[in-house]
PDB file of C-alpha atoms in Angstrom:
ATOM      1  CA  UNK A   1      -1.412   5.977  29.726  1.00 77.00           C
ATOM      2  CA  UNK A   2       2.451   6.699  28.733  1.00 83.00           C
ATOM      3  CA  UNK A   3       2.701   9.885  26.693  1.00 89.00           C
ATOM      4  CA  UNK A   4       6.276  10.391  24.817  1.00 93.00           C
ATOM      5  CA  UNK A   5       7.421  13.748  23.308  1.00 94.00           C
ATOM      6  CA  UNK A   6      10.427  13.713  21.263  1.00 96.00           C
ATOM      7  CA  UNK A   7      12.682  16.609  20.114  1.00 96.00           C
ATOM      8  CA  UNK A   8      13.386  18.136  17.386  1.00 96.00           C
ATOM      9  CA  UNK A   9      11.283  17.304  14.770  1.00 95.00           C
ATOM     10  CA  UNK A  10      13.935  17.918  12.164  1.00 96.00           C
ATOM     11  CA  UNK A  11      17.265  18.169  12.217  1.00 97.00           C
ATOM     12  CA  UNK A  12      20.280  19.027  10.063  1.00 97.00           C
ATOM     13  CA  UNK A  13      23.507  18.134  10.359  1.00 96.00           C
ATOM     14  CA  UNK A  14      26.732  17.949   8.313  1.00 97.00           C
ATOM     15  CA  UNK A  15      28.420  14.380   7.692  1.00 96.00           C
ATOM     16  CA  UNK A  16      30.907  13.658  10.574  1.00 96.00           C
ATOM     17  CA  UNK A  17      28.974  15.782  12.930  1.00 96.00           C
ATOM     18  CA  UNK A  18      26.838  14.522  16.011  1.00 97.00           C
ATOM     19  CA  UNK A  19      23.647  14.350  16.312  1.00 97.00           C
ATOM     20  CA  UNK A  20      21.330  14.172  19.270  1.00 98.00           C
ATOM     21  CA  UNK A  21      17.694  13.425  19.660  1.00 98.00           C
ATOM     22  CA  UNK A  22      15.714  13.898  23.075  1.00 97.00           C
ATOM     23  CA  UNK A  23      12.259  11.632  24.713  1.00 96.00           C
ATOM     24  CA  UNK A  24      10.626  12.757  27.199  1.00 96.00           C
ATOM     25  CA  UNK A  25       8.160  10.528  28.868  1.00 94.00           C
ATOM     26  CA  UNK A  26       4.909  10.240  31.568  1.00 92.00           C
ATOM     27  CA  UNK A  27       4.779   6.991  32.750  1.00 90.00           C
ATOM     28  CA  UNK A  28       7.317   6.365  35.869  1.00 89.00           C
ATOM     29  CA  UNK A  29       6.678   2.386  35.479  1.00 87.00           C
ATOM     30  CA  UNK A  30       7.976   2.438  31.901  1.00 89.00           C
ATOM     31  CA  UNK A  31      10.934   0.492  32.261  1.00 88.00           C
ATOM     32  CA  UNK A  32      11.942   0.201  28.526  1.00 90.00           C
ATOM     33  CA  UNK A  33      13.142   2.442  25.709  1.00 94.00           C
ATOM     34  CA  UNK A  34      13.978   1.699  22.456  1.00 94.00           C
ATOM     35  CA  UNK A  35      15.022   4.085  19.113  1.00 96.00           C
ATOM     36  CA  UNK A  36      14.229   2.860  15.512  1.00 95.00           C
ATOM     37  CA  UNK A  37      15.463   3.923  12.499  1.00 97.00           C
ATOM     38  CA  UNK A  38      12.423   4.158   9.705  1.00 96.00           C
ATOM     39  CA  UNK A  39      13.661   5.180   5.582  1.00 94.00           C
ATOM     40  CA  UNK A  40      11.306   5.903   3.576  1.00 91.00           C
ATOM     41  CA  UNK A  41       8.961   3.784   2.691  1.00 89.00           C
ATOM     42  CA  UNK A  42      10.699   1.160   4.798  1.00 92.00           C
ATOM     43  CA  UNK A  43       9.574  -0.670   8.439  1.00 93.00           C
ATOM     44  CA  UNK A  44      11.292   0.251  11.664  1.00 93.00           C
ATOM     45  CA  UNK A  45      14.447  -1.122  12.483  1.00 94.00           C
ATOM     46  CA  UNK A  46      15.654  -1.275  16.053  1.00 93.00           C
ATOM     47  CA  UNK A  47      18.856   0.688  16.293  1.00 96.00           C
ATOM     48  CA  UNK A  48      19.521   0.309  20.026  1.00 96.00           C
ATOM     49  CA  UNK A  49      17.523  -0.042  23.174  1.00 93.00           C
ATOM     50  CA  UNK A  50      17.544   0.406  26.921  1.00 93.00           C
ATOM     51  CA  UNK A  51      16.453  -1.258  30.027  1.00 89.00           C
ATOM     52  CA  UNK A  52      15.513   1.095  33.554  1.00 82.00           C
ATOM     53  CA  UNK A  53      18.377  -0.257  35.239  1.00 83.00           C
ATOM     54  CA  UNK A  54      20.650   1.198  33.627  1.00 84.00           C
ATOM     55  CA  UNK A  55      22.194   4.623  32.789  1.00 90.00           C
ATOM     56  CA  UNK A  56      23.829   4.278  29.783  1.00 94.00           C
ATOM     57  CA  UNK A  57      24.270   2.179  26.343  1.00 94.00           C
ATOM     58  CA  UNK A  58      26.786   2.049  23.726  1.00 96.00           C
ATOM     59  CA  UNK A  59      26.907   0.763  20.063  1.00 94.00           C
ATOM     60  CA  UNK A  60      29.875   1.869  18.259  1.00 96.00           C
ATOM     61  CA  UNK A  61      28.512   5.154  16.701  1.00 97.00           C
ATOM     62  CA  UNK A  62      25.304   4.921  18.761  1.00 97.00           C
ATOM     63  CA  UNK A  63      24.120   5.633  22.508  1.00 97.00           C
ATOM     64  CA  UNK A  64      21.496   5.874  24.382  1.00 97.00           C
ATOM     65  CA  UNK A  65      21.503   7.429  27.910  1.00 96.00           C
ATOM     66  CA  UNK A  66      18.410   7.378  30.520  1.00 95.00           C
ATOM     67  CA  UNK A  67      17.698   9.661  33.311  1.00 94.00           C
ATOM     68  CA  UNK A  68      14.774   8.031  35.147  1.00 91.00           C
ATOM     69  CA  UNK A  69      14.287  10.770  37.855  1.00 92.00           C
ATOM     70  CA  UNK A  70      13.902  13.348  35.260  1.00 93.00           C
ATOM     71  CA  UNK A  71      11.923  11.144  32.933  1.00 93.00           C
ATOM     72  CA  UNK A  72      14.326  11.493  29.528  1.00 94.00           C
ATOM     73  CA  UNK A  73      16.107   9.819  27.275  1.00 96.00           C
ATOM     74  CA  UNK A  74      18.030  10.660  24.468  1.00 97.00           C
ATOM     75  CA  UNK A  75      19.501   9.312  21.484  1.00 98.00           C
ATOM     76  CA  UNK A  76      23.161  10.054  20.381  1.00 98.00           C
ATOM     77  CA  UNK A  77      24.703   9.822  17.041  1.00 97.00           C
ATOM     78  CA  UNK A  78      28.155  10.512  16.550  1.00 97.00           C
ATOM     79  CA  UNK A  79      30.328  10.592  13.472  1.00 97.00           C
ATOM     80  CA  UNK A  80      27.247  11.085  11.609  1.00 97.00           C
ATOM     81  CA  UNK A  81      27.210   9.634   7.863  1.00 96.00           C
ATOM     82  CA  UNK A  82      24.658  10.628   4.852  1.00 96.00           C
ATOM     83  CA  UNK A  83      23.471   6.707   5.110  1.00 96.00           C
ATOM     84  CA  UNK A  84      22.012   8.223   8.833  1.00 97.00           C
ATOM     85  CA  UNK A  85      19.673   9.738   6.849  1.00 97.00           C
ATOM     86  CA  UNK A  86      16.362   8.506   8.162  1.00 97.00           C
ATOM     87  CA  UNK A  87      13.671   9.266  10.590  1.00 96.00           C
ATOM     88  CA  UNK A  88      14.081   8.164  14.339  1.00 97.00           C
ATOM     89  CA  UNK A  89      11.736   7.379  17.024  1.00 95.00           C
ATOM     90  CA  UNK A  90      11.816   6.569  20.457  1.00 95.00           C
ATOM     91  CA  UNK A  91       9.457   4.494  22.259  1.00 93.00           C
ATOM     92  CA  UNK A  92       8.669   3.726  26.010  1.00 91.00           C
ATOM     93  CA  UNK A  93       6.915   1.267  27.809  1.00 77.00           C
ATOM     94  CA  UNK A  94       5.438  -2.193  26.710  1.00 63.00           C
ATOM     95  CA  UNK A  95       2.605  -2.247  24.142  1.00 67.00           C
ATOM     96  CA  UNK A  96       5.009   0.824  22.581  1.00 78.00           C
ATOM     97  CA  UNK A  97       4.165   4.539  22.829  1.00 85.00           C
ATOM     98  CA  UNK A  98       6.367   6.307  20.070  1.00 89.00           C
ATOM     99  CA  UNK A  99       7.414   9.872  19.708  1.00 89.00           C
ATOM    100  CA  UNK A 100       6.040  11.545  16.333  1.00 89.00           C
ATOM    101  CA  UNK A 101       9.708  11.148  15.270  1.00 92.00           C
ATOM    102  CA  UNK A 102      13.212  13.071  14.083  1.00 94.00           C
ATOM    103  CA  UNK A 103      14.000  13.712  10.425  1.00 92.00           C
ATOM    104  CA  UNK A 104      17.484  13.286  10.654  1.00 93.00           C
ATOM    105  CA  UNK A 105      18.897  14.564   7.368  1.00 92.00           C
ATOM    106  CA  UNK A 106      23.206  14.375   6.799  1.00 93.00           C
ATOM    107  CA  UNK A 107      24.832  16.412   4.830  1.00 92.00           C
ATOM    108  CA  UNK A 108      27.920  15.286   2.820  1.00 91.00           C
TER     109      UNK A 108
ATOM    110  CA  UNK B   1      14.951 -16.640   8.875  1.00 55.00           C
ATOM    111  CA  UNK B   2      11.958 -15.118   7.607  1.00 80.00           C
ATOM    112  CA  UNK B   3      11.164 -12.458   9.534  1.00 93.00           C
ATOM    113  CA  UNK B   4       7.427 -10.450   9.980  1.00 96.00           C
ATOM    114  CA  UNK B   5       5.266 -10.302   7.021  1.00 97.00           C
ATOM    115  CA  UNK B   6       2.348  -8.504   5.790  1.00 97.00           C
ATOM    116  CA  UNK B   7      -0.266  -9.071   3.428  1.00 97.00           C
ATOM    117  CA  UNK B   8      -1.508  -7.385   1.462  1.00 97.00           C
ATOM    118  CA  UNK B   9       1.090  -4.620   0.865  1.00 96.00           C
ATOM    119  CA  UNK B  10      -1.218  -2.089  -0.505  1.00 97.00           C
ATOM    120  CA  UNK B  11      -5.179  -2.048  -0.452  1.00 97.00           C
ATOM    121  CA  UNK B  12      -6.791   0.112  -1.895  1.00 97.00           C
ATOM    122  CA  UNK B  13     -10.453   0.513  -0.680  1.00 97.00           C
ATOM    123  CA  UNK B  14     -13.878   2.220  -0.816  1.00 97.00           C
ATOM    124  CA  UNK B  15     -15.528   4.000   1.519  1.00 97.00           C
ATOM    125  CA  UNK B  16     -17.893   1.218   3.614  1.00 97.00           C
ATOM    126  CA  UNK B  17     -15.767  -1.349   2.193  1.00 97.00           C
ATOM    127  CA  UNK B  18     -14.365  -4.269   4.794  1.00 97.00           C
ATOM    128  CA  UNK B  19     -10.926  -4.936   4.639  1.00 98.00           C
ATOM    129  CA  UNK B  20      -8.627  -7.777   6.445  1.00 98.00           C
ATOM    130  CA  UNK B  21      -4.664  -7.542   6.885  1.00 98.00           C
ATOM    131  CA  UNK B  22      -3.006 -10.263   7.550  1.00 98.00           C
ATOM    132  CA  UNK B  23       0.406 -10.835   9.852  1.00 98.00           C
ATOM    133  CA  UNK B  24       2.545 -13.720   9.749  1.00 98.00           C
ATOM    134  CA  UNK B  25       4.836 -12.962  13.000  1.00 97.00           C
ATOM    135  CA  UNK B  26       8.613 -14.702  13.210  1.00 95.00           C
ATOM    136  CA  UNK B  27       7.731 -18.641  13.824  1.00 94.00           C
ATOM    137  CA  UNK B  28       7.912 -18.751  17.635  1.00 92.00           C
ATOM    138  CA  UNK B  29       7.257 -15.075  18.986  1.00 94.00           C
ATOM    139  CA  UNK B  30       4.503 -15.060  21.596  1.00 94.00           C
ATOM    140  CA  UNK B  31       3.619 -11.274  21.253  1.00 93.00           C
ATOM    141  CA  UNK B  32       2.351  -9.876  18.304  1.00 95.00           C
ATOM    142  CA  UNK B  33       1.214  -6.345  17.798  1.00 95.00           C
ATOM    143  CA  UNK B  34      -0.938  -4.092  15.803  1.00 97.00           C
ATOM    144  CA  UNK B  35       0.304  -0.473  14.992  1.00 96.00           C
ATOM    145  CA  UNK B  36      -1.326   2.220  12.948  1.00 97.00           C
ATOM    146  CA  UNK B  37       1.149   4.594  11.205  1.00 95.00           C
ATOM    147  CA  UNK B  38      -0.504   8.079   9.598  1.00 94.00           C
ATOM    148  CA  UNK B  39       1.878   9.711   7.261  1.00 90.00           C
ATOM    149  CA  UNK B  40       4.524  11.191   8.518  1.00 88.00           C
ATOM    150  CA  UNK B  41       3.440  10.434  12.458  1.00 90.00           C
ATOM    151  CA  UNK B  42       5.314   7.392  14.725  1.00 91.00           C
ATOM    152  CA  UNK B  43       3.042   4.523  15.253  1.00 92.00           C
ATOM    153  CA  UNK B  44       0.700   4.374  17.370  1.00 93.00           C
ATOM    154  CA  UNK B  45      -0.419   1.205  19.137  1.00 92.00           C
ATOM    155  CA  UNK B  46      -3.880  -0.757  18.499  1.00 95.00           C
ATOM    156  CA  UNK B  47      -3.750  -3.971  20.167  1.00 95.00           C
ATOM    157  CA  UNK B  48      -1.312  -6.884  21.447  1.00 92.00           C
ATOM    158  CA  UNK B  49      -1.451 -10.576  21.590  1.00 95.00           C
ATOM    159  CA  UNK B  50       0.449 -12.849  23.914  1.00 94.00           C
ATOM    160  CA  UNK B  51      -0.387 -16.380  22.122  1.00 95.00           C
ATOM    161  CA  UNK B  52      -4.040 -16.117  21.542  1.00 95.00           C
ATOM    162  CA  UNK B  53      -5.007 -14.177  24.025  1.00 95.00           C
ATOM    163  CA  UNK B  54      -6.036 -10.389  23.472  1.00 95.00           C
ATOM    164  CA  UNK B  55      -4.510  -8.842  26.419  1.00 92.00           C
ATOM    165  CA  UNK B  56      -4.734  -5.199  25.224  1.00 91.00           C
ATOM    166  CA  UNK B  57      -6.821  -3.569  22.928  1.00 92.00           C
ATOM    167  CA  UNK B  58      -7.289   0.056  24.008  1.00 91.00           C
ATOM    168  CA  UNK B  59      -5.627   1.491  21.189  1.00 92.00           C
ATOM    169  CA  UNK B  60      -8.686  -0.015  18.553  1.00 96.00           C
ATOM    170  CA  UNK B  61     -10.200   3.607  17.547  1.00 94.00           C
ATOM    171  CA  UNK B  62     -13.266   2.242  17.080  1.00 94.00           C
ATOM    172  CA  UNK B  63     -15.629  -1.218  17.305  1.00 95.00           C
ATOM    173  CA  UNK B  64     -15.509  -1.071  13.335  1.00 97.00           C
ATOM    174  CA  UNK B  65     -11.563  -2.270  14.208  1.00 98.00           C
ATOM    175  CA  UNK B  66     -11.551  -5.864  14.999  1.00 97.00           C
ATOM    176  CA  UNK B  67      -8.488  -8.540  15.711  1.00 98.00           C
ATOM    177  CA  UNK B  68      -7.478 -11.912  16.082  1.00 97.00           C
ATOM    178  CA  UNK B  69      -5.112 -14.643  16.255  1.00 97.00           C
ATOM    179  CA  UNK B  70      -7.088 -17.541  17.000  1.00 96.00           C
ATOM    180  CA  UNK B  71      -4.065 -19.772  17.211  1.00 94.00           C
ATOM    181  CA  UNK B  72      -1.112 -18.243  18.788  1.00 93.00           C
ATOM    182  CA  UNK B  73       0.388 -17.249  15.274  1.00 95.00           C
ATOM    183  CA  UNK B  74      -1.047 -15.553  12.032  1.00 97.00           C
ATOM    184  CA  UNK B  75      -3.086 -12.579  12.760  1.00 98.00           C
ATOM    185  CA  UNK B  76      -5.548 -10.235  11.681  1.00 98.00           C
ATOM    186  CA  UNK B  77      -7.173  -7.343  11.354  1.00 98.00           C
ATOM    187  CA  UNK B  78     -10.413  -6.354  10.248  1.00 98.00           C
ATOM    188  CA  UNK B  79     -11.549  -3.044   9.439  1.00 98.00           C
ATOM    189  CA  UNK B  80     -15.294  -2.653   8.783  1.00 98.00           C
ATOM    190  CA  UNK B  81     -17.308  -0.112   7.038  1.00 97.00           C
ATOM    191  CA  UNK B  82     -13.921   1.896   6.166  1.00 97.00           C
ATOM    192  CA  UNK B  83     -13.495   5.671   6.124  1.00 97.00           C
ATOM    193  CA  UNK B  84     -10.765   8.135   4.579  1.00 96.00           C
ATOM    194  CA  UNK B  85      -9.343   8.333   8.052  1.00 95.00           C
ATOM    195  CA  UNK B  86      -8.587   5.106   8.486  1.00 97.00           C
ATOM    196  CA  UNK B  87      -5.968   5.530   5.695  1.00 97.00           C
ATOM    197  CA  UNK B  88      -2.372   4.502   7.157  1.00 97.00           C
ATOM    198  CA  UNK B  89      -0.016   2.192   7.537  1.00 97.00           C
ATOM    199  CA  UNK B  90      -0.650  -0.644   9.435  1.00 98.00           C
ATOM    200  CA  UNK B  91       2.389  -2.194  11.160  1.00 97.00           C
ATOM    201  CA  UNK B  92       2.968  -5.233  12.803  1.00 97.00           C
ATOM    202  CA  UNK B  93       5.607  -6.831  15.035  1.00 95.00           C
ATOM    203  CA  UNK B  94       6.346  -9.542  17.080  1.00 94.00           C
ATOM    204  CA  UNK B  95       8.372 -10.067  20.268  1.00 92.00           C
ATOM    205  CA  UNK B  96       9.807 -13.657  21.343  1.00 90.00           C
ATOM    206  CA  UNK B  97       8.027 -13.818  24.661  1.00 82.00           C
ATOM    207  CA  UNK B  98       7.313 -10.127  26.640  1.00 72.00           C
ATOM    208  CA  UNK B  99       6.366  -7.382  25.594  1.00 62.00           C
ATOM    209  CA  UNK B 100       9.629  -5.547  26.759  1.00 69.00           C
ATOM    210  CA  UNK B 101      11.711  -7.100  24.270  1.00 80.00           C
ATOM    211  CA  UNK B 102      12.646  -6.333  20.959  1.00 86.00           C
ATOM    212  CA  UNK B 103       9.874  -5.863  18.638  1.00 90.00           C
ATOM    213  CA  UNK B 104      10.206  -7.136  15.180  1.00 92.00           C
ATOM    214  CA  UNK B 105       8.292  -4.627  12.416  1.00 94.00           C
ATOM    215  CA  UNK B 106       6.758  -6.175   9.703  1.00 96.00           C
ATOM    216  CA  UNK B 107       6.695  -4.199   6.207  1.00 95.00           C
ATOM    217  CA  UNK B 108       2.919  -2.775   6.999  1.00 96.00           C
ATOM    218  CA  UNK B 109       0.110  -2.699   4.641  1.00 97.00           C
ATOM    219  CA  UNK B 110      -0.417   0.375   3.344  1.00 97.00           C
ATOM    220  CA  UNK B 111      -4.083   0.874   2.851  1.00 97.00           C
ATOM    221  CA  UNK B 112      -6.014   3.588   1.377  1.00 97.00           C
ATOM    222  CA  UNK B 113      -9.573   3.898   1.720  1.00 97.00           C
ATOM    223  CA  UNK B 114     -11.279   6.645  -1.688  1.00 96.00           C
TER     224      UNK B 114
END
């Protein structure tokens, strides 16, 4: 099965800074990758996602870029705000395997 | 429009008790999965649906964990003779058609088993 390791578990930043937050995955026919944002308490939110075919996505203060031959992706924040504030995790494949997550915490 | 909910949104249990959580996916979404979310860990994944049909359930932890959607929509899941360990959050979500498409996250039931 797909196993995902995600990196670092915590991370501090202060507001305006970026942030980045690396997946590493198993599976070579996972083919899709999306990052939620969970608060507290809350549900997961889909942030931003990406598709195997290609390299790179943008969302105003968000990205996502994929290197399949290396097996990564990462998650890039910039501009960061204290509202960022949450924990992330990636995901790969179809029935999802998620990373155990990034406590993202901005400092104002 | 609505999106994924989940009832009940806390249950608290005994030990050997049965319990059954409910999911009402978006009106429409073929898939529907089960997640299981231990404090402060990412889900991890229990079982998907496409329509009725169980097409993975690998992720169960145990034959006391049982699901269904018996017609393409609502869902549940069962827990049987509960332990402490099966306290978590249970998450669902729902996808319009495939799997790799944007899953949906209900707000879980959080259930704790004494």
């Amino acid at each position: 099965g797909e196993n995902v390791e995600q990196h670092p578990s915590t991370l501090s930043v202060q507001e305006g800074d970026s942030a980045v937050i690396k997946c590493t995955y198993s599976d070579s026919a996972s083919n899709y990758f999306p990052w939620y944002k969970q608060e507290l308490g809350k549900r997961p939110q889909l942030i931003i996602d990406i598709r195997s075919n290609v390299g790179e996505k943008k969302d105003q203060r968000i990205a996502v870029t994929l290197n399949k031959t290396a097996k990564h992706f990462s998650l890039h924040i910039t501009e960061t705000q204290p509202e960022d504030s949450a924990v992330y995790f990636c995901a790969a494949s179809r029935a999802l395997t998620f990373g155990k997550g990034t406590m993202l915490l901005v400092s104002p | 429009g609505a999106g994924v909910s989940q009832s009940p949104r806390y249950k608290v249990a005994k030990r050997g008790q049965d319990v059954a959580l409910r999911c009402d996916p978006i009106s429409g979404h073929v898939s529907l999965f089960w997640y299981q979310q231990a404090l402060g860990q990412g889900p991890e994944f229990l079982t998907y649906f496409q329509n009725e049909a169980q097409l993975d359930k690998s992720g169960l932890p145990s034959d006391r964990f049982f699901a269904e959607r018996p017609e393409g929509s609502v869902s549940t899941l069962k827990i049987q003779r509960t332990q402490q360990e099966d306290s978590a959050v249970y998450l669902c979500a729902s996808s319009l058609v495939a799997a790799q498409e944007t899953q949906y996250f209900g707000p879980g039931t959080r259930l704790l088993v004494l």
